[in-house]
Amino acid sequence: MGEDIKKTFHKRLFIIYIFALVFGFACVLRIVHLSAFSNEFSNCKDATADDLIADSTCNCTIVDNKIEPIRGEIYDDKGRILVSNYSVFDLVIDGKKLMYKFKDVKREGFYYNDQTEIKYTDNRAIYNLIEELSDALYNRFSSRYNYPKSYYTDKLKDAILKGKNVTILKSDRNSQKSRLTSDDTSALNKLPLFCSKKLKVVSFPVYYRRFYPYGELAKRTLGNINIQNKEQTGLEQKFDKELAGQKGSKKFIKMNKIKVPLEGSTEPIDGYNIKTTLNLDIQYIAYQCLMDKLLTNYADWGCVVVMETKTGEVKAITNLTRNGTEGNYYYTEQFNYALRHECEPGSTFKLASLLTYLEATPDDSSKSYHLCGCDIKGQFSNRKFDKCYDSDDAGSLHRLGAPIEIFQRSYNEGTASMVFSVYPKNFKGYTNKLDQFGIIDSLPTQLGTIKPPTIRRGAKDINTFYSTCFGAGFKMAPIQTLTYYNAVANNGKMIRPIFVKSITGNDGVIQVYETDVINEQIASPYTIERAKKYLHAVVTGPHGTAKKYAEFDPHFAGKTGTRDIWDPSTNSYLKSRNSASFCGFFPFENPKYTMIVYMYNIEKMSGEAVEVFANIAQKIMNIENFSTLKEYEKPQTNPIPVLQPKKLDQKMTQNNVLIQIVGMNVSDAIFELSKFGYKTEIEGRGVVKQVQLKGKNIVHLTLGSGS
Ligand SMILES: [Zn+2]
């Protein structure tokens, strides 16, 4: 090669070198520029999805790693957790990263731990490592996953020897057992290979699950969230916007092998927390008392709603549906019956009719009506009233009775006679009056708007008018009945039932839901005052359908309802099957709570519902009285030593239930305990670790993570 050619060659090489330098510098500048001024990314393809799309204009890709926020928690009125989150993990080994530096360039070895390296040529060391890891994984997970040790060995061989990306364990989202917890991940991170910080190839993808420490309690109202198919119900659905939070994003620009984090990445904003109006103690009482009665009556379903009279705050809402077969059945929360038009109101609707009557009848005490229907039978062409006997027997209903007797005895004919006397042949006048009271309106709530009762307002026939007077032939949600009963208890002021009291974020309260007045005075104070006396007479009067509870503490007032069950298959009422209900308030003298009890398809009558009402009322007043004493008296505790988890192979009995529930998930434990009448207190999260009997029937459960 000649001297000149050499020179020229060097010159050219120099020019190329300068060009490369300038270009390289420009590239760096461009990257710095891009990362500093992220609005200039219009040229780049934003690969916010998993797959990356290269862009020809700047030869770069923007990767957006979405960061999931944590969903908000749901609390009761005293701040006790009703719905929380916990995380479960998968176990993944990236064998490809372990084996290859880049595309096809193999590593010579990898780190056993941060001190020791294993060469790929050292077969013995590699087989020892696989053996050691399979042992550790098998020992830790054999009780939770049905895999033999060879399963782990094979998976590890795929990852370490074949360089594959391998998922070794997956948490089963539907199982309480087959899952990895944070206890597992921290233990696994101590194993060889797993612990190496120099080359991280083991990862634990995380999934959040909703956690209900109190199991079935109010579950239908709290609602469900299914992350996979986005199916939601209850408060989880209606307050999804508040609970969900906002995804964060961390953007990178990717150019060849270089990955530069961009400025302006946003942190996820965790969801807000929701404080409900529910009270865990009252909720538990309502659940348990209803459950007992449903079980003994083999009811199809039942619901109870307890509302604070002055504020409209729903303190308990329980909806239980029968599952299983006769002889082996149980109840779970599946439908929010309290908020749905599943049933006829029945005789509880006589309060609505009574209000229309009293408004038009200033002097009701001097009135009387035939108990049999003789006052109104002339208005019907072919309806028969069978209750007239031409005798003076005590059993004869062909006699006159005062309105308050008719109301106590809950006579359909007498009630219709009262209404017909003030709205003769005037169904429209009657329904207009009900409208004016706000009783047959739609009812917007935080859980959605409840449609108006299905009364056939346009009906011209007398039969529709007649049966509407006593709550038959149309459907109405139990909470609608509760709302106007509460208005009577609250001296005529109708307020909206509420389920959520406030929404809070990290910076404090975001929103408070105040008591919302629907109607300041649904009827005249004089009408309301008399209506209360009628309701009290149902419990204390000589003819009252709930007179068994005349001396009961607390004093209460209300109205029973018994309806035959409508059988759509025969298009007739089933005479031997009833829906039984009671709606009322307590204590009578100064109403604090209004409650409705509804049980569907039982053999017995409304007395069963009154019994549930009375039991719940008494228990609520007991804890109210107790909580005022609690300041001075600490309850006695009898500690039981820590028990070892046992398998659920024995039948639960009163004697062994406290031992059997150790190791169970908490909602199952509460359910088992409830069968034996235990009330539960909960501390911590996870599965039952320790059980203490406090007092006679309170069980304190200490929770921890399972293993
Ligand atoms: Zn008669």
XYZ file of C-alpha atoms and ligand atoms in Angstrom:
708
model
C 0.000 0.000 0.000
C 1.428 3.378 -1.063
C 2.042 6.276 1.308
C -0.615 8.451 -0.402
C -3.209 5.774 -0.335
C -2.457 5.195 3.351
C -2.878 8.920 4.040
C -6.124 9.095 2.114
C -7.294 5.990 3.956
C -6.449 7.542 7.329
C -8.146 10.763 6.304
C -11.274 8.892 5.327
C -11.164 6.887 8.500
C -10.828 10.113 10.480
C -13.812 11.675 8.686
C -15.887 8.556 9.353
C -14.766 8.644 12.945
C -15.776 12.310 13.301
C -19.109 11.584 11.670
C -19.734 8.671 13.981
C -18.767 10.795 16.983
C -21.066 13.640 15.954
C -23.887 11.249 15.188
C -23.419 9.463 18.482
C -23.355 12.747 20.367
C -26.462 13.883 18.523
C -28.159 10.658 19.523
C -27.321 11.207 23.175
C -28.492 14.807 22.945
C -31.692 13.655 21.306
C -32.358 11.138 24.052
C -31.642 13.705 26.768
C -33.819 16.167 24.917
C -36.609 13.663 24.521
C -36.507 12.673 28.145
C -36.541 16.266 29.298
C -39.345 17.427 27.043
C -41.726 14.571 26.898
C -44.264 16.463 24.823
C -42.015 15.963 21.828
C -42.887 12.335 21.603
C -45.435 12.805 18.889
C -43.088 11.071 16.483
C -42.614 8.035 18.644
C -44.951 5.118 18.756
C -46.297 4.870 22.242
C -46.292 1.187 22.982
C -48.418 1.368 26.044
C -49.553 -2.152 25.456
C -47.302 -5.100 26.095
C -46.073 -5.453 22.546
C -43.606 -2.912 21.328
C -43.892 -1.165 18.023
C -40.755 0.290 16.515
C -41.017 3.701 14.957
C -39.111 4.436 11.761
C -38.810 8.194 12.219
C -36.823 8.126 15.437
C -36.111 4.412 15.659
C -37.369 4.357 19.204
C -40.196 2.960 21.254
C -41.869 4.313 24.310
C -42.798 1.695 26.848
C -45.427 2.519 29.420
C -45.391 0.255 32.447
C -48.782 0.725 34.045
C -48.637 0.659 37.828
C -51.768 -0.687 39.458
C -53.236 1.326 42.336
C -54.534 -0.382 45.459
C -58.316 -0.505 45.679
C -59.902 1.367 48.587
C -61.132 -0.399 51.689
C -64.684 -0.418 53.038
C -65.361 0.207 56.734
C -68.272 0.053 59.137
C -69.529 3.098 61.065
C -66.861 2.627 63.728
C -64.014 2.201 61.256
C -63.829 -1.592 61.412
C -62.753 -3.177 58.141
C -65.535 -4.864 56.153
C -63.662 -5.237 52.862
C -59.922 -5.132 52.468
C -57.255 -6.398 50.086
C -54.612 -9.004 50.250
C -52.066 -10.028 47.682
C -51.226 -13.431 46.248
C -48.255 -14.250 44.046
C -47.049 -16.517 41.256
C -43.503 -17.869 41.100
C -41.666 -17.319 37.808
C -38.065 -18.023 36.790
C -36.733 -16.267 33.720
C -34.407 -19.002 32.460
C -33.710 -17.105 29.272
C -32.202 -14.198 31.136
C -30.301 -16.673 33.285
C -28.701 -18.379 30.290
C -28.243 -15.593 27.711
C -26.571 -12.213 27.878
C -28.287 -11.026 24.718
C -30.037 -12.720 21.883
C -27.679 -15.604 21.200
C -24.756 -14.885 23.469
C -24.667 -17.475 26.224
C -23.384 -16.733 29.693
C -20.576 -18.807 31.105
C -22.344 -19.214 34.405
C -24.663 -17.628 36.937
C -24.745 -16.693 40.571
C -25.580 -19.311 43.187
C -25.590 -16.428 45.631
C -23.855 -13.075 45.566
C -20.519 -14.668 46.496
C -20.466 -17.926 44.568
C -20.787 -18.441 40.859
C -21.731 -21.651 39.090
C -20.286 -22.349 35.645
C -22.535 -23.975 33.060
C -19.784 -26.524 32.570
C -20.044 -27.606 36.210
C -22.816 -30.193 35.838
C -22.525 -31.450 39.375
C -23.015 -28.029 40.924
C -26.021 -27.381 38.679
C -27.667 -30.713 39.507
C -27.020 -30.132 43.205
C -28.667 -26.724 42.949
C -31.726 -28.161 41.167
C -31.950 -30.876 43.813
C -31.648 -28.355 46.646
C -34.312 -26.052 45.172
C -36.774 -28.854 44.363
C -36.464 -30.114 47.933
C -37.121 -26.672 49.356
C -40.110 -25.998 47.070
C -41.622 -29.440 47.592
C -41.317 -29.202 51.374
C -42.854 -25.775 51.478
C -45.748 -26.342 49.088
C -46.632 -30.050 49.234
C -49.494 -29.367 51.661
C -50.937 -26.702 49.353
C -50.257 -28.015 45.858
C -50.718 -31.600 44.729
C -47.385 -31.796 42.928
C -44.730 -34.522 43.447
C -41.122 -33.438 43.923
C -40.336 -34.404 40.317
C -42.662 -31.609 39.169
C -40.368 -28.991 40.683
C -37.250 -30.778 39.389
C -38.623 -30.792 35.831
C -39.641 -27.123 35.965
C -36.236 -26.101 37.330
C -34.466 -28.123 34.611
C -36.504 -26.311 31.971
C -35.455 -22.975 33.403
C -31.822 -23.602 34.340
C -30.704 -26.153 31.759
C -32.899 -25.241 28.793
C -33.086 -21.478 29.334
C -36.890 -21.305 29.263
C -39.123 -18.799 30.947
C -41.002 -20.985 33.455
C -43.949 -20.355 35.758
C -43.383 -22.803 38.604
C -46.418 -22.045 40.768
C -49.600 -20.099 40.132
C -51.855 -18.801 42.895
C -55.343 -20.127 42.344
C -57.639 -17.121 42.650
C -60.574 -19.330 43.567
C -58.937 -21.454 46.218
C -58.266 -20.552 49.800
C -55.356 -22.991 49.819
C -53.346 -23.080 46.614
C -51.687 -19.708 46.765
C -48.432 -17.953 47.589
C -48.449 -15.243 50.225
C -45.918 -12.576 51.140
C -44.601 -14.992 53.789
C -43.690 -17.367 50.981
C -42.004 -14.768 48.822
C -39.792 -13.578 51.674
C -38.845 -17.158 52.584
C -38.164 -18.088 48.953
C -35.975 -15.031 48.455
C -33.472 -16.603 50.856
C -32.913 -19.687 48.670
C -29.804 -19.972 46.468
C -30.258 -18.461 42.999
C -33.412 -16.700 44.258
C -31.303 -14.538 46.566
C -28.814 -13.284 43.984
C -29.045 -9.549 43.585
C -26.492 -9.459 40.785
C -28.822 -11.151 38.340
C -32.498 -11.143 39.265
C -34.204 -13.965 37.425
C -36.838 -14.989 39.973
C -39.982 -12.883 40.127
C -43.316 -12.996 41.934
C -46.088 -11.379 39.850
C -48.639 -10.070 42.323
C -52.445 -10.126 42.249
C -54.742 -8.306 44.610
C -57.802 -10.038 45.966
C -60.683 -8.638 47.958
C -60.841 -9.928 51.486
C -64.004 -10.123 53.612
C -62.941 -10.639 57.237
C -66.573 -11.193 58.242
C -67.549 -13.556 55.463
C -71.212 -13.458 54.544
C -72.019 -10.413 56.674
C -73.735 -7.836 54.434
C -71.901 -9.312 51.472
C -74.610 -8.596 48.930
C -74.700 -4.936 49.922
C -70.933 -4.548 50.056
C -70.919 -6.229 46.679
C -68.465 -8.117 44.604
C -65.738 -7.263 42.205
C -64.495 -9.678 39.649
C -61.300 -8.305 38.180
C -61.283 -10.712 35.236
C -64.720 -10.028 33.773
C -65.340 -6.635 35.403
C -68.579 -7.907 36.906
C -69.517 -5.832 39.899
C -72.397 -5.542 42.335
C -73.393 -3.553 45.417
C -71.232 -0.769 46.822
C -68.213 -2.116 44.900
C -70.132 -1.269 41.725
C -71.834 1.963 42.736
C -68.670 3.422 44.265
C -66.236 1.873 41.804
C -65.016 5.261 40.628
C -64.018 6.208 44.183
C -62.641 2.802 45.196
C -60.677 2.058 42.048
C -58.025 4.791 42.150
C -55.933 5.717 39.140
C -53.298 3.719 37.365
C -49.842 5.175 37.445
C -47.428 5.027 34.567
C -43.697 4.853 34.286
C -42.500 5.519 30.759
C -39.249 4.449 29.195
C -37.793 5.243 25.839
C -36.209 2.234 24.229
C -33.580 2.639 21.526
C -31.746 -0.475 20.477
C -30.472 -1.824 23.772
C -30.730 1.432 25.697
C -33.663 2.028 27.977
C -33.963 5.536 29.365
C -36.572 6.332 31.998
C -38.575 9.388 31.050
C -39.463 12.268 33.233
C -43.046 12.866 34.080
C -43.860 9.343 35.182
C -46.901 9.317 37.394
C -47.389 7.412 40.608
C -50.614 5.430 40.900
C -53.257 7.017 43.097
C -54.719 4.480 45.468
C -58.489 4.261 45.694
C -60.452 6.146 48.309
C -61.809 4.352 51.345
C -65.511 4.162 52.009
C -67.035 4.454 55.438
C -70.433 2.815 55.419
C -73.279 3.417 57.824
C -73.343 -0.291 58.694
C -72.568 -1.260 62.249
C -70.789 -4.561 62.558
C -72.443 -5.477 65.874
C -75.971 -4.732 64.673
C -75.241 -6.379 61.350
C -74.111 -9.496 63.150
C -77.192 -9.579 65.379
C -79.533 -9.163 62.415
C -77.719 -11.866 60.465
C -77.782 -14.361 63.285
C -81.402 -13.834 64.394
C -82.680 -14.042 60.826
C -80.518 -17.080 60.074
C -81.939 -18.990 63.064
C -85.535 -18.414 61.984
C -84.909 -19.175 58.324
C -83.279 -22.469 59.297
C -86.156 -23.619 61.514
C -88.778 -22.575 58.950
C -87.007 -23.850 55.835
C -87.767 -20.487 54.226
C -86.795 -19.769 50.609
C -85.180 -16.520 51.653
C -85.349 -13.695 54.127
C -84.107 -10.195 54.701
C -83.741 -7.707 57.539
C -82.947 -3.999 57.311
C -82.297 -1.847 60.376
C -82.309 1.913 59.871
C -81.520 4.666 62.331
C -84.761 6.619 62.642
C -83.377 10.158 62.802
C -80.525 9.882 60.294
C -81.662 7.261 57.786
C -78.367 5.434 58.257
C -78.782 1.750 57.474
C -77.124 -0.016 60.395
C -77.694 -3.548 59.134
C -78.893 -5.165 55.948
C -78.935 -8.905 55.603
C -80.273 -10.938 52.683
C -80.146 -14.698 52.948
C -80.990 -17.282 50.291
C -81.420 -21.006 50.905
C -78.903 -23.346 49.286
C -78.453 -27.096 49.385
C -81.044 -29.810 49.722
C -83.668 -30.567 52.338
C -81.985 -31.966 55.417
C -78.706 -30.353 54.431
C -79.270 -26.705 53.685
C -77.740 -23.384 54.585
C -78.127 -19.700 53.755
C -75.815 -17.313 51.938
C -76.006 -13.768 50.617
C -76.927 -13.922 46.932
C -79.574 -11.316 46.133
C -80.363 -7.982 47.684
C -84.038 -8.822 48.317
C -84.417 -5.742 50.507
C -83.918 -3.537 47.448
C -85.848 -5.575 44.906
C -89.463 -6.061 43.916
C -89.560 -9.748 44.762
C -92.748 -9.835 46.783
C -96.081 -8.345 47.736
C -95.917 -6.134 50.814
C -99.039 -7.758 52.292
C -100.629 -6.363 55.432
C -97.766 -4.038 56.311
C -99.249 -1.897 53.517
C -102.316 -1.307 55.701
C -100.350 1.507 57.360
C -100.332 3.328 54.000
C -104.091 2.810 53.700
C -104.572 3.898 57.304
C -102.745 7.180 56.611
C -105.091 7.983 53.691
C -108.056 7.167 55.935
C -106.875 9.192 58.936
C -106.037 12.246 56.822
C -109.653 12.321 55.655
C -111.171 11.355 58.999
C -110.495 13.851 61.795
C -112.681 11.887 64.175
C -111.839 8.227 63.721
C -112.714 7.202 67.287
C -116.469 7.448 66.761
C -116.445 5.458 63.488
C -117.130 1.798 63.002
C -117.237 -0.591 60.037
C -118.426 -4.106 59.376
C -115.597 -6.552 59.842
C -117.036 -8.851 57.219
C -117.251 -6.753 54.076
C -121.002 -6.081 54.220
C -120.341 -2.334 53.968
C -118.751 -2.704 50.559
C -120.121 -5.871 48.995
C -122.700 -3.904 47.001
C -119.860 -2.429 44.976
C -118.783 -5.846 43.673
C -120.736 -7.734 41.041
C -119.654 -11.241 41.910
C -117.100 -11.241 44.745
C -118.202 -13.278 47.744
C -117.440 -12.377 51.333
C -117.753 -15.566 53.359
C -117.352 -14.107 56.804
C -120.990 -13.140 57.481
C -122.829 -15.553 59.706
C -126.400 -14.781 60.711
C -125.719 -15.567 64.309
C -124.599 -13.624 67.323
C -121.788 -16.039 68.059
C -118.593 -14.506 69.305
C -116.996 -15.834 66.134
C -119.314 -13.903 63.881
C -117.640 -11.212 61.874
C -120.953 -9.752 60.804
C -120.635 -7.000 63.333
C -119.175 -3.528 63.599
C -115.655 -2.782 64.784
C -113.719 0.394 65.445
C -110.921 1.263 62.971
C -108.292 0.548 65.631
C -109.737 -2.960 66.155
C -109.751 -3.592 62.397
C -106.121 -2.488 62.217
C -105.084 -4.674 65.182
C -106.866 -7.712 63.773
C -105.554 -6.890 60.314
C -108.885 -7.545 58.565
C -108.727 -7.042 54.828
C -112.467 -6.380 54.406
C -112.573 -3.857 57.257
C -109.499 -2.038 55.965
C -111.025 -1.758 52.490
C -114.280 -0.531 54.051
C -112.384 2.261 55.804
C -110.599 3.346 52.613
C -113.741 3.033 50.454
C -115.611 5.239 52.952
C -113.250 8.152 52.281
C -112.484 7.426 48.602
C -115.774 5.969 47.317
C -115.158 4.350 43.903
C -112.130 6.581 43.630
C -108.964 4.512 43.188
C -107.244 7.506 41.611
C -107.985 9.688 44.636
C -106.536 6.994 46.890
C -103.334 6.519 44.845
C -102.933 10.302 44.483
C -102.976 10.558 48.252
C -100.363 7.792 48.541
C -98.309 9.719 46.000
C -98.616 12.856 48.070
C -97.240 10.967 51.072
C -94.323 9.789 48.899
C -95.108 6.145 49.631
C -95.441 4.862 46.071
C -92.681 6.890 44.431
C -89.413 5.574 43.082
C -86.675 5.691 45.697
C -83.189 6.758 44.601
C -80.505 5.341 46.910
C -76.728 5.052 46.897
C -77.240 1.484 45.670
C -79.355 2.555 42.724
C -82.901 3.775 42.179
C -85.691 1.496 43.315
C -88.653 1.632 40.966
C -92.102 2.597 42.249
C -94.264 -0.230 43.663
C -96.036 -2.012 40.815
C -99.541 -0.825 41.773
C -101.791 -0.819 38.678
C -102.691 2.835 39.004
C -104.775 3.040 35.873
C -107.020 0.124 36.885
C -110.751 0.840 36.756
C -111.960 -2.374 38.380
C -112.996 -2.481 42.009
C -111.043 -5.679 42.707
C -107.705 -3.959 42.073
C -108.687 -1.089 44.369
C -109.858 -3.582 46.982
C -106.721 -5.745 47.057
C -104.353 -2.768 46.878
C -105.808 -1.546 50.214
C -104.272 -4.524 52.000
C -101.043 -4.866 49.998
C -101.973 -7.602 47.539
C -101.633 -7.758 43.764
C -98.500 -5.636 43.481
C -94.864 -5.750 44.463
C -92.797 -3.401 46.537
C -89.212 -3.549 47.810
C -88.987 -4.067 51.589
C -86.806 -0.954 51.901
C -89.662 1.143 50.440
C -91.946 -0.107 53.195
C -89.220 0.618 55.737
C -88.784 4.178 54.454
C -92.369 5.298 55.054
C -92.647 3.422 58.363
C -89.529 5.325 59.391
C -91.252 8.575 58.398
C -94.089 7.761 60.814
C -91.593 6.869 63.571
C -89.795 10.151 62.796
C -92.960 12.240 63.357
C -93.761 12.557 59.679
C -90.333 13.486 58.309
C -89.391 11.092 55.515
C -85.663 10.592 55.034
C -83.678 8.624 52.530
C -81.992 5.429 53.693
C -78.236 5.785 53.249
C -75.503 3.152 53.148
C -72.369 5.263 52.797
C -71.491 7.967 55.276
C -68.250 9.316 53.890
C -65.388 8.845 51.467
C -61.836 9.400 52.638
C -58.473 9.610 50.932
C -54.950 10.000 52.245
C -55.560 13.694 52.806
C -58.705 13.159 54.836
C -62.387 13.296 54.105
C -63.301 13.782 50.435
C -67.058 13.680 50.757
C -69.662 13.326 53.484
C -73.212 12.150 52.835
C -75.599 13.988 55.098
C -79.093 12.956 56.056
C -81.317 13.643 53.054
C -84.908 14.683 53.714
C -87.346 13.411 51.077
C -90.416 15.061 52.610
C -90.470 17.308 55.690
C -93.974 16.203 56.684
C -95.666 13.386 54.768
C -98.978 13.815 56.592
C -100.355 16.118 59.258
C -98.784 15.749 62.718
C -102.242 14.770 63.997
C -102.476 11.919 61.479
C -98.957 10.733 62.323
C -99.633 10.837 66.038
C -102.766 8.686 65.632
C -101.023 6.293 63.219
C -98.360 5.657 65.862
C -101.101 4.693 68.340
C -102.560 2.224 65.838
C -99.114 0.681 65.335
C -98.592 0.459 69.084
C -102.000 -1.214 69.483
C -100.841 -4.051 67.197
C -98.375 -4.958 69.978
C -100.209 -3.795 73.107
C -103.912 -3.915 72.167
C -106.294 -6.740 73.168
C -106.694 -7.866 69.528
C -103.157 -7.173 68.316
C -101.473 -9.704 66.044
C -98.242 -9.133 68.038
C -99.830 -8.882 71.489
C -97.522 -11.598 72.801
C -94.922 -8.828 73.054
C -97.045 -6.293 74.975
C -94.694 -6.388 77.965
C -91.529 -6.873 75.949
C -88.438 -4.810 76.612
C -87.863 -2.666 74.538
C -91.404 -1.506 73.796
C -92.025 -1.478 70.096
C -94.756 -0.705 67.582
C -95.360 -1.934 64.064
C -97.494 -3.981 61.748
C -97.483 -7.639 60.805
C -97.867 -8.952 57.294
C -98.843 -12.434 56.158
C -99.451 -13.123 52.504
C -100.155 -16.322 50.657
C -97.432 -17.138 48.193
C -98.343 -16.538 44.567
C -97.563 -19.597 42.489
C -97.003 -18.589 38.863
C -97.160 -22.224 37.692
C -100.795 -22.622 38.795
C -101.655 -18.907 38.615
C -103.070 -19.032 42.110
C -102.085 -18.390 45.712
C -100.616 -21.275 47.733
C -102.788 -21.283 50.831
C -100.417 -23.225 53.072
C -97.294 -21.231 52.222
C -96.805 -17.669 53.403
C -94.560 -14.719 53.301
C -94.298 -13.359 56.818
C -93.173 -9.863 57.673
C -93.077 -7.239 60.373
C -92.131 -3.593 60.059
C -91.874 -1.299 63.060
C -89.738 0.838 65.324
C -88.286 0.827 68.847
C -88.123 1.940 71.596
C -91.709 3.107 71.144
C -91.428 6.154 73.417
C -88.441 7.606 71.597
C -87.821 5.685 68.395
C -84.171 5.096 67.673
C -84.395 2.342 65.047
C -86.870 1.280 62.390
C -86.669 -2.271 61.102
C -88.271 -4.578 58.581
C -88.158 -8.367 58.715
C -89.329 -10.347 55.700
C -89.315 -14.144 55.272
C -90.502 -15.822 52.120
C -92.295 -19.146 51.740
C -92.814 -20.541 55.216
C -95.626 -22.582 56.705
C -96.139 -20.418 59.780
C -97.499 -16.874 59.908
C -96.243 -13.379 60.677
C -95.590 -14.284 64.341
C -92.283 -15.719 63.180
C -91.267 -12.331 61.769
C -92.343 -10.532 64.961
C -90.127 -12.891 66.949
C -87.109 -12.059 64.763
C -87.892 -8.350 65.127
C -88.195 -8.575 68.917
C -84.982 -10.592 69.307
C -82.983 -8.197 67.177
C -84.449 -5.145 68.941
C -83.603 -6.532 72.371
C -80.060 -7.478 71.410
C -79.434 -4.066 69.851
C -80.669 -2.293 72.985
C -78.530 -4.614 75.124
C -75.336 -3.667 73.322
C -76.326 0.009 73.415
C -76.740 -0.245 77.174
C -73.594 -2.332 77.422
C -71.479 0.151 75.487
C -72.341 2.902 77.970
C -71.107 0.636 80.801
C -68.068 -0.631 78.897
C -65.989 2.373 79.900
C -65.972 1.181 83.497
C -65.876 -2.583 83.161
C -63.340 -4.516 81.158
C -64.611 -7.897 80.023
C -62.933 -10.965 81.529
C -60.788 -12.992 79.199
C -59.872 -16.653 79.465
C -56.828 -17.184 77.314
C -56.537 -20.510 75.559
C -53.006 -21.577 74.634
C -51.981 -21.370 70.994
C -53.389 -24.356 69.182
C -51.881 -26.209 66.286
C -53.827 -26.132 63.035
C -55.797 -29.279 62.429
C -57.370 -30.657 59.335
C -61.120 -30.347 59.021
C -61.815 -34.061 59.249
C -63.956 -34.134 62.365
C -67.532 -32.962 62.611
C -67.820 -29.610 64.322
C -69.414 -29.756 67.735
C -69.911 -27.244 70.499
C -66.971 -28.887 72.298
C -64.421 -28.934 69.541
C -65.350 -25.940 67.394
C -62.778 -23.655 69.034
C -60.012 -26.105 68.154
C -61.340 -27.039 64.735
C -61.399 -23.496 63.419
C -57.647 -22.952 63.892
C -56.029 -22.654 60.485
C -59.339 -21.935 58.765
C -59.921 -18.863 56.715
C -61.674 -16.300 58.812
C -65.039 -16.128 57.056
C -65.453 -19.905 57.375
C -64.438 -19.712 61.022
C -67.013 -17.013 61.766
C -69.657 -19.021 59.998
C -68.844 -22.184 61.989
C -68.783 -20.229 65.252
C -72.093 -18.579 64.488
C -73.750 -22.002 64.353
C -72.953 -22.445 68.025
C -74.029 -18.959 68.985
C -70.595 -17.414 69.267
C -69.996 -13.784 68.485
C -66.620 -13.055 66.943
C -63.975 -10.400 67.407
C -61.149 -10.202 64.930
C -57.580 -8.999 65.130
C -55.089 -8.967 62.261
C -55.408 -10.489 58.819
C -55.065 -13.929 57.320
C -56.118 -17.291 58.709
C -57.066 -18.136 62.280
C -53.900 -18.492 64.358
C -55.160 -18.214 67.892
C -58.532 -18.549 69.578
C -59.576 -16.992 72.861
C -62.889 -17.359 74.596
C -63.893 -14.021 76.081
C -66.816 -14.145 78.431
C -69.544 -16.648 77.679
C -70.036 -16.445 73.949
C -67.523 -14.031 72.485
C -64.599 -15.546 70.652
C -61.526 -13.478 69.924
C -59.689 -14.630 66.801
C -56.096 -13.624 66.205
C -55.228 -13.904 62.540
C -51.945 -14.353 60.767
C -50.689 -15.509 57.430
C -51.067 -19.181 56.733
C -48.326 -21.774 56.302
Zn -121.632 -9.255 56.864
